[in-house]
Tab-separated table of C-alpha atoms in Angstrom:
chain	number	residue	atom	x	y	z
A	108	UNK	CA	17.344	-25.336	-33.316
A	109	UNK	CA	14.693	-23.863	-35.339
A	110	UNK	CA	13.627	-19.701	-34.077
A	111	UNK	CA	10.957	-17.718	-34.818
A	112	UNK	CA	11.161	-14.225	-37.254
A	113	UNK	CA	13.088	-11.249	-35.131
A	114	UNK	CA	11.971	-8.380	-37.636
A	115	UNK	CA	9.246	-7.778	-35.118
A	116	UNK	CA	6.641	-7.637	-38.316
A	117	UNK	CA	3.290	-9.031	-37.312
A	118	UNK	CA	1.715	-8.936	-33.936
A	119	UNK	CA	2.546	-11.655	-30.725
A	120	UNK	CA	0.505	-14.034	-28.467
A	121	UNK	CA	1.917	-14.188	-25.304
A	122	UNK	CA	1.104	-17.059	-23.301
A	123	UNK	CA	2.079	-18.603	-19.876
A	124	UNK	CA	1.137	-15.433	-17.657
A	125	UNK	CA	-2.394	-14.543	-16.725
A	126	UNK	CA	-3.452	-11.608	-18.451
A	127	UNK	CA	-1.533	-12.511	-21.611
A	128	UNK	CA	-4.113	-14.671	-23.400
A	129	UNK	CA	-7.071	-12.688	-25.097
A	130	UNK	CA	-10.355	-13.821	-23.506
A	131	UNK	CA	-11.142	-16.969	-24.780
A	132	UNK	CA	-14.592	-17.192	-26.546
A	133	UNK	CA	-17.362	-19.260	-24.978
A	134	UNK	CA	-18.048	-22.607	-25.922
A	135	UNK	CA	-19.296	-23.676	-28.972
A	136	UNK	CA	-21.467	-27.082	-28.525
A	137	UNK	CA	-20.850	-30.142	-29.655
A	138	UNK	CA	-18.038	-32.421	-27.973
A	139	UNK	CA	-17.139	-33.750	-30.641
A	140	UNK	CA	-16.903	-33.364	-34.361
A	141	UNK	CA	-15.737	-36.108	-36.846
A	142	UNK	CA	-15.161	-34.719	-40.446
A	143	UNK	CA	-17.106	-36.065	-43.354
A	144	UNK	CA	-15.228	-38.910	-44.857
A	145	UNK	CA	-15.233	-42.523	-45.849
A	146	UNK	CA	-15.012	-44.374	-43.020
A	147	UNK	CA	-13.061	-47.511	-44.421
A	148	UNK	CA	-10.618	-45.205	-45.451
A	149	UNK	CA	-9.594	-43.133	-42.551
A	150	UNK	CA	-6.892	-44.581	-39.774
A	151	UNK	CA	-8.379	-44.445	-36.363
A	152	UNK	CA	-5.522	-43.844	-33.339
A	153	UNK	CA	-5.311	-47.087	-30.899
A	154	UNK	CA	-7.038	-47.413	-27.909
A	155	UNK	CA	-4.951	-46.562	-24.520
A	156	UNK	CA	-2.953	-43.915	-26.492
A	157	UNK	CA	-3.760	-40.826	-24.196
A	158	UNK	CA	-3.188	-37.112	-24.519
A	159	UNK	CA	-2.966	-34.863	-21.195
A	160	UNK	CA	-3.801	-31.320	-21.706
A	161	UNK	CA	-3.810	-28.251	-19.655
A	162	UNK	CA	-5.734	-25.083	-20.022
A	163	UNK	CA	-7.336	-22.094	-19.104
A	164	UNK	CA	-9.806	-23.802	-16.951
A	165	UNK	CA	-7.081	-25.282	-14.452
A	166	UNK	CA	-8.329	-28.473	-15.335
A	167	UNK	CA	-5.507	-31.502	-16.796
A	168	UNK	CA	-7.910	-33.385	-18.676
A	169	UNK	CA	-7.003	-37.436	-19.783
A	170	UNK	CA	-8.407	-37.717	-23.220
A	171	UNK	CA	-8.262	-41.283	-25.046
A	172	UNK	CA	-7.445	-40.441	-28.545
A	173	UNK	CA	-8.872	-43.763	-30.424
A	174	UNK	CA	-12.084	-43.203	-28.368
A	175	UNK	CA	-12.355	-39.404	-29.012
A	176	UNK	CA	-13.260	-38.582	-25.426
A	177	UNK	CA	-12.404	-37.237	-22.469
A	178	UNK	CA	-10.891	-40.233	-19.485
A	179	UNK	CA	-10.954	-38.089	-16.885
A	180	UNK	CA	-9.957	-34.371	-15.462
A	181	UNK	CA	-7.274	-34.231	-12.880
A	182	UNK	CA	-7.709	-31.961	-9.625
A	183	UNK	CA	-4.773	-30.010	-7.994
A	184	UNK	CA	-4.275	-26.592	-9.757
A	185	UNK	CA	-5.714	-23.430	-8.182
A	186	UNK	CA	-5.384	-21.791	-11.872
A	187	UNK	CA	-4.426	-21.912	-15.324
A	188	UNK	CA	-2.398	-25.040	-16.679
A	189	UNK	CA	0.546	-23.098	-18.990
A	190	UNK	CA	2.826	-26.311	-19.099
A	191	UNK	CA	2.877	-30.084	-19.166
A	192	UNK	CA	5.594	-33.135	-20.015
A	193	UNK	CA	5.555	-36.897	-20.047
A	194	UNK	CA	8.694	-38.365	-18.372
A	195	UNK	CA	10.760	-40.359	-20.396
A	196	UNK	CA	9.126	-43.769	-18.837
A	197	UNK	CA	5.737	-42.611	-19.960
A	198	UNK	CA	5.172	-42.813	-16.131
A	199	UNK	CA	4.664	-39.727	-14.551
A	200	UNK	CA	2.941	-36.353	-16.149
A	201	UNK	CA	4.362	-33.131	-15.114
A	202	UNK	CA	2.189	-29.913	-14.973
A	203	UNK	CA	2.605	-26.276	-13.754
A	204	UNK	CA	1.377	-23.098	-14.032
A	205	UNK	CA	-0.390	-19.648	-12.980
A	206	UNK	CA	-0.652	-21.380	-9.218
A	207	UNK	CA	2.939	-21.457	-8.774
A	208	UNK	CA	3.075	-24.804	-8.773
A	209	UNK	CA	4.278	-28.072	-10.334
A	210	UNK	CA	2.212	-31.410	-9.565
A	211	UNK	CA	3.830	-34.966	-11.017
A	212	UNK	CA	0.103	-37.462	-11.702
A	213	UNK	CA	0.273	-41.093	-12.112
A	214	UNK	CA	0.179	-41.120	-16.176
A	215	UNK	CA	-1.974	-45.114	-15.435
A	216	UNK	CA	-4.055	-43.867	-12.597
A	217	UNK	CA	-3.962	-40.124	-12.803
A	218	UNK	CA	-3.313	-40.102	-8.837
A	219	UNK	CA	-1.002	-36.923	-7.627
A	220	UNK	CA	2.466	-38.517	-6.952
A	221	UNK	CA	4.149	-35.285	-5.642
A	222	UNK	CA	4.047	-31.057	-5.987
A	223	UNK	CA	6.347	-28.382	-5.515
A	224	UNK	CA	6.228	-24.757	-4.877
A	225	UNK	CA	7.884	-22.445	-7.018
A	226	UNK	CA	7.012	-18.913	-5.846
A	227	UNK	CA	6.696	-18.016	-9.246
A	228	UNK	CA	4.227	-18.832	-12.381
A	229	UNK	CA	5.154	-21.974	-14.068
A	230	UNK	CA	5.798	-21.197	-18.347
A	231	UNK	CA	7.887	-24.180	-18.765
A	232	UNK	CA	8.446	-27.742	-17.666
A	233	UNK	CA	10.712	-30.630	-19.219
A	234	UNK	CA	11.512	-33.979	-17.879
A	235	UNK	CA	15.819	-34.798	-18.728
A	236	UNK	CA	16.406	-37.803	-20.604
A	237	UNK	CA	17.059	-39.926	-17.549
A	238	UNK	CA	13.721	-38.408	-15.544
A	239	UNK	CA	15.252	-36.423	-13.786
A	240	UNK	CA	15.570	-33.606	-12.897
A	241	UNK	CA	12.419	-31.437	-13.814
A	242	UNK	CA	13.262	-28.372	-15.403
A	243	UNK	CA	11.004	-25.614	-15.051
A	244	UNK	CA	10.740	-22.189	-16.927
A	245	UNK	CA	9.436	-19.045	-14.595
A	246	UNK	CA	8.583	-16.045	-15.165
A	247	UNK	CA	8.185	-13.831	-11.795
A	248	UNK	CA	12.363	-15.007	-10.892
A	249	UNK	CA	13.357	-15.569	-14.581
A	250	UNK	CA	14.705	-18.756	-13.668
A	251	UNK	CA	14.798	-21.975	-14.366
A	252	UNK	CA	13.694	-24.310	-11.440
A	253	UNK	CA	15.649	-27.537	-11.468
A	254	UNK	CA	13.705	-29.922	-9.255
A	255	UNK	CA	14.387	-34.016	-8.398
A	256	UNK	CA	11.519	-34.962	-7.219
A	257	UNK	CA	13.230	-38.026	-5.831
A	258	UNK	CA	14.916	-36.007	-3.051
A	259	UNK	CA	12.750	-32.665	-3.127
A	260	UNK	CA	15.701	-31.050	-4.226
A	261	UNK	CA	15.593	-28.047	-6.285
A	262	UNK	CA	18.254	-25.420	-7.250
A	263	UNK	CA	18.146	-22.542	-10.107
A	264	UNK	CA	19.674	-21.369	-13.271
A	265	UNK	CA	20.000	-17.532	-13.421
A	266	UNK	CA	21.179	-15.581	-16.471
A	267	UNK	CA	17.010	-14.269	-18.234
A	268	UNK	CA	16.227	-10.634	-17.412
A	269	UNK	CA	12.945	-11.924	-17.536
A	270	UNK	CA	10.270	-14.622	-17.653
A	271	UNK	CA	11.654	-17.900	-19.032
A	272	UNK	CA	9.087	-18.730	-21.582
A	273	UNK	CA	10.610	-22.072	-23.203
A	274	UNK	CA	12.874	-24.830	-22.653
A	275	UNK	CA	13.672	-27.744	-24.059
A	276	UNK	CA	16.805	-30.399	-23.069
A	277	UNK	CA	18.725	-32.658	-25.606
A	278	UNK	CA	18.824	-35.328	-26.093
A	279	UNK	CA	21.928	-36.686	-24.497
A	280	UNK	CA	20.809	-34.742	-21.684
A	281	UNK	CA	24.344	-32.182	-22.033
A	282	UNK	CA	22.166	-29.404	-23.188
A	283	UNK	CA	19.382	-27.063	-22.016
A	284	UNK	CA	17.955	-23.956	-24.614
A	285	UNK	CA	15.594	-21.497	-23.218
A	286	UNK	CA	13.911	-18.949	-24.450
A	287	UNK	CA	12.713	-15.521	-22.517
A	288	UNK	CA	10.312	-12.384	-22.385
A	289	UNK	CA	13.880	-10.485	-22.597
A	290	UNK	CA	14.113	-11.613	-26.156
A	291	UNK	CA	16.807	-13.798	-25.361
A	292	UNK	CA	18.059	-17.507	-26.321
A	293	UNK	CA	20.402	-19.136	-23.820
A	294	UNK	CA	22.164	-22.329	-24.372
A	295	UNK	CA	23.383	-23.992	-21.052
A	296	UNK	CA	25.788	-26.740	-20.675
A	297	UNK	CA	24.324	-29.129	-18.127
A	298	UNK	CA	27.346	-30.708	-16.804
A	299	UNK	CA	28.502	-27.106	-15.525
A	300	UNK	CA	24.873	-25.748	-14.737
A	301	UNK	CA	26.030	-22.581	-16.531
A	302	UNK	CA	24.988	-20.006	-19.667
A	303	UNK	CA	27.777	-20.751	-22.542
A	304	UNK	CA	25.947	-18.514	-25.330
A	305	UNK	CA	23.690	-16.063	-25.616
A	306	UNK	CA	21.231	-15.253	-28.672
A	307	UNK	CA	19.983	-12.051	-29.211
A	308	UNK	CA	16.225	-13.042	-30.761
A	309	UNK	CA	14.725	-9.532	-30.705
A	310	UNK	CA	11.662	-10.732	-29.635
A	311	UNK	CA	10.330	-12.589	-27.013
A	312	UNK	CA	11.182	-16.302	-27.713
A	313	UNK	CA	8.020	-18.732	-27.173
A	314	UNK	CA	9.270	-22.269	-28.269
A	315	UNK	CA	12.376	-23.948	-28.570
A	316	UNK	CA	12.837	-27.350	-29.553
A	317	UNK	CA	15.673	-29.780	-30.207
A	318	UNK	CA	16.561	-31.364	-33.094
A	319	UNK	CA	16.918	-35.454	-31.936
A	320	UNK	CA	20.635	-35.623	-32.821
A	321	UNK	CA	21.102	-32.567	-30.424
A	322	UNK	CA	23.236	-30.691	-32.784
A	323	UNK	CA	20.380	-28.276	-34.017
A	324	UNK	CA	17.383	-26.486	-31.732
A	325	UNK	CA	14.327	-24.702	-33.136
A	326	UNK	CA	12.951	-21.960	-31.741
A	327	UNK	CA	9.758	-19.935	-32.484
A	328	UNK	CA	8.224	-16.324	-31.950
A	329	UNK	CA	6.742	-13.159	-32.831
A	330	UNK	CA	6.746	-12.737	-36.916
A	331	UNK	CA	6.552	-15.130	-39.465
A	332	UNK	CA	9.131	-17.411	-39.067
A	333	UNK	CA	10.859	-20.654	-37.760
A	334	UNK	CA	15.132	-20.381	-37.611
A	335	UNK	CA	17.158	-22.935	-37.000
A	336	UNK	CA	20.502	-23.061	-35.081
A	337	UNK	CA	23.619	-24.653	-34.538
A	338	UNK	CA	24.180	-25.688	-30.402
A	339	UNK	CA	27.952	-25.652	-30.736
A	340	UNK	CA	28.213	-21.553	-31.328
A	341	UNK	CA	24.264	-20.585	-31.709
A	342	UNK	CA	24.937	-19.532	-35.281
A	343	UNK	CA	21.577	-19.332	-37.462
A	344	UNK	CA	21.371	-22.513	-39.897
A	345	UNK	CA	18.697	-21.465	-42.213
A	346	UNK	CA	14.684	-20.183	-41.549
A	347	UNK	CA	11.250	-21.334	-42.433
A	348	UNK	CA	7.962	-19.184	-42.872
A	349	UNK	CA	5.272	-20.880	-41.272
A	350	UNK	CA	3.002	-18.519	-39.873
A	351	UNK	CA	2.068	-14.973	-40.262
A	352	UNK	CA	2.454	-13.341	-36.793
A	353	UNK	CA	3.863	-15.702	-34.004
A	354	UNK	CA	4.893	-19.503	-33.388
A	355	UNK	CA	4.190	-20.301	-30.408
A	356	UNK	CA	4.741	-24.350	-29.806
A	357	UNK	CA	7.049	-26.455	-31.819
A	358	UNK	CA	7.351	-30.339	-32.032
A	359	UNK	CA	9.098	-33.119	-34.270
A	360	UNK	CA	8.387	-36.405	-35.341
A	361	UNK	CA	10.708	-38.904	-33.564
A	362	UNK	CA	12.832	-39.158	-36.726
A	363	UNK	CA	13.585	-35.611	-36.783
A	364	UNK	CA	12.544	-35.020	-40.592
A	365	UNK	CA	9.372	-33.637	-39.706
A	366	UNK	CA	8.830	-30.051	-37.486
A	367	UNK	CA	5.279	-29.293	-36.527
A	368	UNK	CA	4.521	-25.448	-36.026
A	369	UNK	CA	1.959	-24.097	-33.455
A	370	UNK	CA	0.427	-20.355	-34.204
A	371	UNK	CA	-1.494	-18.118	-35.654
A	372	UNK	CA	-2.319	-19.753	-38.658
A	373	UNK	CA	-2.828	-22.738	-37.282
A	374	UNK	CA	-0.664	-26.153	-37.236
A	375	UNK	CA	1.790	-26.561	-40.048
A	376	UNK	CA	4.404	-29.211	-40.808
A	377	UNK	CA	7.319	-28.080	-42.661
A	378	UNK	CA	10.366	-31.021	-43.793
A	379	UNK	CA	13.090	-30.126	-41.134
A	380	UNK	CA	15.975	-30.218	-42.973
A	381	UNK	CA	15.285	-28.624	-46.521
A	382	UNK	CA	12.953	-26.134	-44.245
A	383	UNK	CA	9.991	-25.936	-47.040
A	384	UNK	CA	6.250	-27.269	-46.550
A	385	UNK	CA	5.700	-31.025	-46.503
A	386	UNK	CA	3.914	-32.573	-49.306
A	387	UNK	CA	1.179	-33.675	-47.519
A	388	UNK	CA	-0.862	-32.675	-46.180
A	389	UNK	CA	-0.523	-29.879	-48.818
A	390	UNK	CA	0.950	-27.160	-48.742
A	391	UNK	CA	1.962	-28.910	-44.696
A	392	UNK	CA	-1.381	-27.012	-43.444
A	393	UNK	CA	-3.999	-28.759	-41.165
A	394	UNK	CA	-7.327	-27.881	-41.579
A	395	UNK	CA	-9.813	-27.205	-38.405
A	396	UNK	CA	-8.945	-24.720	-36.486
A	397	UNK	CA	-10.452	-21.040	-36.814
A	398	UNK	CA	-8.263	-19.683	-33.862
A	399	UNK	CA	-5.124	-19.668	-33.165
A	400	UNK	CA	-3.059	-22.981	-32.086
A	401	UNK	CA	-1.444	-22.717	-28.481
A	402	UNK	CA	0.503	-26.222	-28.076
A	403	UNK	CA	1.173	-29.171	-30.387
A	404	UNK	CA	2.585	-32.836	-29.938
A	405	UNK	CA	3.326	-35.547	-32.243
A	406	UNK	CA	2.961	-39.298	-30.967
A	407	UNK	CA	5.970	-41.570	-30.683
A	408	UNK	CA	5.759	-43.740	-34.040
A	409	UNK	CA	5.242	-40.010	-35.481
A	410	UNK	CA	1.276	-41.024	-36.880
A	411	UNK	CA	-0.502	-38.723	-34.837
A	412	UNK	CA	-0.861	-35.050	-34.577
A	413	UNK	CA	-2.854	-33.176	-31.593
A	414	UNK	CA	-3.194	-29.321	-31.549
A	415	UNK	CA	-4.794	-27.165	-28.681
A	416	UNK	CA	-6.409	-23.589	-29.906
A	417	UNK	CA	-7.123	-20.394	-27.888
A	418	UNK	CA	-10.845	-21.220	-28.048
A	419	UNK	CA	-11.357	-24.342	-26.173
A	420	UNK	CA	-11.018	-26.495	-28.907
A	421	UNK	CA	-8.817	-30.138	-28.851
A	422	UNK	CA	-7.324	-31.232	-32.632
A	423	UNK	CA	-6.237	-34.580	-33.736
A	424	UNK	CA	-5.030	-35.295	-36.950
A	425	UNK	CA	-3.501	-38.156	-39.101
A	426	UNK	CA	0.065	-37.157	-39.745
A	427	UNK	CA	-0.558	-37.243	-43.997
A	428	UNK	CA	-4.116	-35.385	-43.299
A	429	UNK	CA	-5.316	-32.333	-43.591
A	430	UNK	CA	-9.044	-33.267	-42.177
A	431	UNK	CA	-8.859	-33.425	-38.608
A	432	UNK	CA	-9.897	-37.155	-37.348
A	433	UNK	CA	-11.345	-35.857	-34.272
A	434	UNK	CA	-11.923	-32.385	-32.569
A	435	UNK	CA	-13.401	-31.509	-29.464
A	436	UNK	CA	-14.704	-27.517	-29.404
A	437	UNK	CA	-15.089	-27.787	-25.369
A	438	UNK	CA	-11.736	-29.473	-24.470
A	439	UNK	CA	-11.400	-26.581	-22.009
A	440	UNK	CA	-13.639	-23.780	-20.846
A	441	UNK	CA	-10.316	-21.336	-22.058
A	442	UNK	CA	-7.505	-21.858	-24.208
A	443	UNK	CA	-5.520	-25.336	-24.331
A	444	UNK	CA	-2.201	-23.986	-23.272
A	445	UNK	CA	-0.202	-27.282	-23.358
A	446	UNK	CA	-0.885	-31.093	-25.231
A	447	UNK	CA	1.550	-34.157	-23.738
A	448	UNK	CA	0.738	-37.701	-25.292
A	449	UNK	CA	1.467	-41.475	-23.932
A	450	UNK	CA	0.784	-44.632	-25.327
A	451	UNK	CA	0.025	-45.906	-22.032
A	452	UNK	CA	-2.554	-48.593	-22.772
A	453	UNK	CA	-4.132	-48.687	-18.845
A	454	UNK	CA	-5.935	-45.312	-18.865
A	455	UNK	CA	-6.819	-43.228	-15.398
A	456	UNK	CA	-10.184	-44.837	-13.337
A	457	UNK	CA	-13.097	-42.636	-14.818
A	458	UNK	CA	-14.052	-41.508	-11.697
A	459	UNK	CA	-13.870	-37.434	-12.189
């Protein structure tokens, strides 16, 4: 897994806890802002493929990507959205966050299928390979919540000495990484429900991501950098400079060759394995975004890029672009903390 720069150089953006975002700038008009190019030339996303975002606002907002617009904007939270997923079947959307709680929507009708309480703020949430369970990172019980929503069962992982930040599960669905505020890496072996290595980061850790064949994990924070490591004996693999001060969101294209960095400068794509820039677009920089970028996801045939900034502002770019197809510079009113994305082709009733 890939980790972000422990030299502590550079400043961090904390996210996932109230109070740790800077203010987020008012909104600039204008929904929605195409870039100037020749229309018979650019690729246009599908219709029905959606993106769910969550933000400052405490709004979960259903955006159809080939129409460039918003579906509809989902109801429950009492606060900011820090954290969203898309199960495995592409059926359910999982959300949680300063409310202390996680709700599961309908991803084809955006109806609220079920919630839990977690007595703590919600940083983290990812669905295992099979749907369940939910895993959820906390911070106020540095745990992690493990929840089946099919039985309303929930137990917890303990080892942080701090807010859980990050997760992510491989996957074969053996392994769980998380990251923490106590500058901290765990790996966890599922089948036992228990801590087999611990990473010293010295920082606090704000993504982690798998590699597909489970044998690597990424993981991003304060400083410049993105490190890779080996699951078997969390031994660093290698490290790529992305950003200046902090990652903060990571994602990979389905085949694994591509990683897709979320911070301060931006969204960059670097080639996973040789751990340098991408070709295109050049230099692996995206262009758009003034602000820093919060979350990132890549779409399932690995085309589509979407980024969410810390000044309400949705991004959505052609894989081999650097011109944004789309942005939105009022996706939110506050920063777009998280970015999950479904093919679903039956979007939610536009009835907000």
């Amino acid at each position: 897994f890939l980790a972000g720069d422990a030299t502590g150089e550079g400043g961090v953006l904390v996210y996932g806890v109230p109070g740790a975002l800077p203010a987020a700038a008012p909104a600039r008009p204008g929904p929605v802002q195409p870039p100037a190019e020749d229309e018979a030339s650019r690729p246009v996303p599908p219709e029905g493929l959606l993106a769910f975002t969550g933000g400052g606002d405490g709004a979960v907002r259903v955006w159809g990507l080939g129409e460039g617009k918003v579906l509809e904007s989902l109801k429950g939270h009492g606060g900011e959205v820090f954290a969203c997923d898309l199960a495995p079947d592409e059926s359910v959307i999982a959300t949680g966050g300063a409310d202390q709680k996680v709700i599961l929507w309908d991803a084809s009708d955006g109806s609220q299928k079920a919630s839990h309480d977690t007595a703590a703020v919600v940083n983290a949430v990812r669905f295992a390979p099979s749907g369940a369970p939910l895993y959820c990172g906390l911070e106020e019980s540095w745990s992690v919540l493990v929840w089946d929503p099919a039985t309303n069962e929930a137990s917890s992982l303990d080892a942080h000495t701090a807010g859980v930040l990050c997760l992510d599960v491989s996957a074969d669905g053996k392994w769980l990484v998380t990251g923490s505020r106590d500058r901290t890496i765990r790996i966890w072996n599922l089948e036992k429900s228990e801590s087999v290595i611990r990473i010293d980061f010295g920082t606090e850790v704000l993504a982690v991501r798998f590699a597909p064949d489970g044998k690597r994990f990424f993981a991003g924070g304060r400083g410049s950098a993105v490190r890779v490591y080996d699951v078997q004996d969390g031994k660093p693999l290698g490290f790529a400079d992305v950003h200046r001060a902090y990652v903060s969101a990571l994602a990979l294209s389905p085949d694994g060759q591509r990683l897709y960095a979320a911070g301060d400068r931006g969204v960059r794509a670097v080639d996973a394995a040789a751990l340098t820039p991408v070709a295109m677009p050049p230099d692996g920089q995206y262009e758009g975004p003034t602000k820093a970028v919060f979350s990132v996801a890549v779409t399932r045939d690995g085309l589509w890029v979407v980024g969410g900034d810390a000044d309400n502002g949705l991004w959505v770019w052609a894989a081999d672009r650097a011109a944004p197809h789309w942005s939105s510079t009022t996706a939110h009113a506050g920063a777009v903390h998280c970015v999950a994305l479904t093919p679903d082709e039956t979007p939610p009733n536009d009835d907000s």
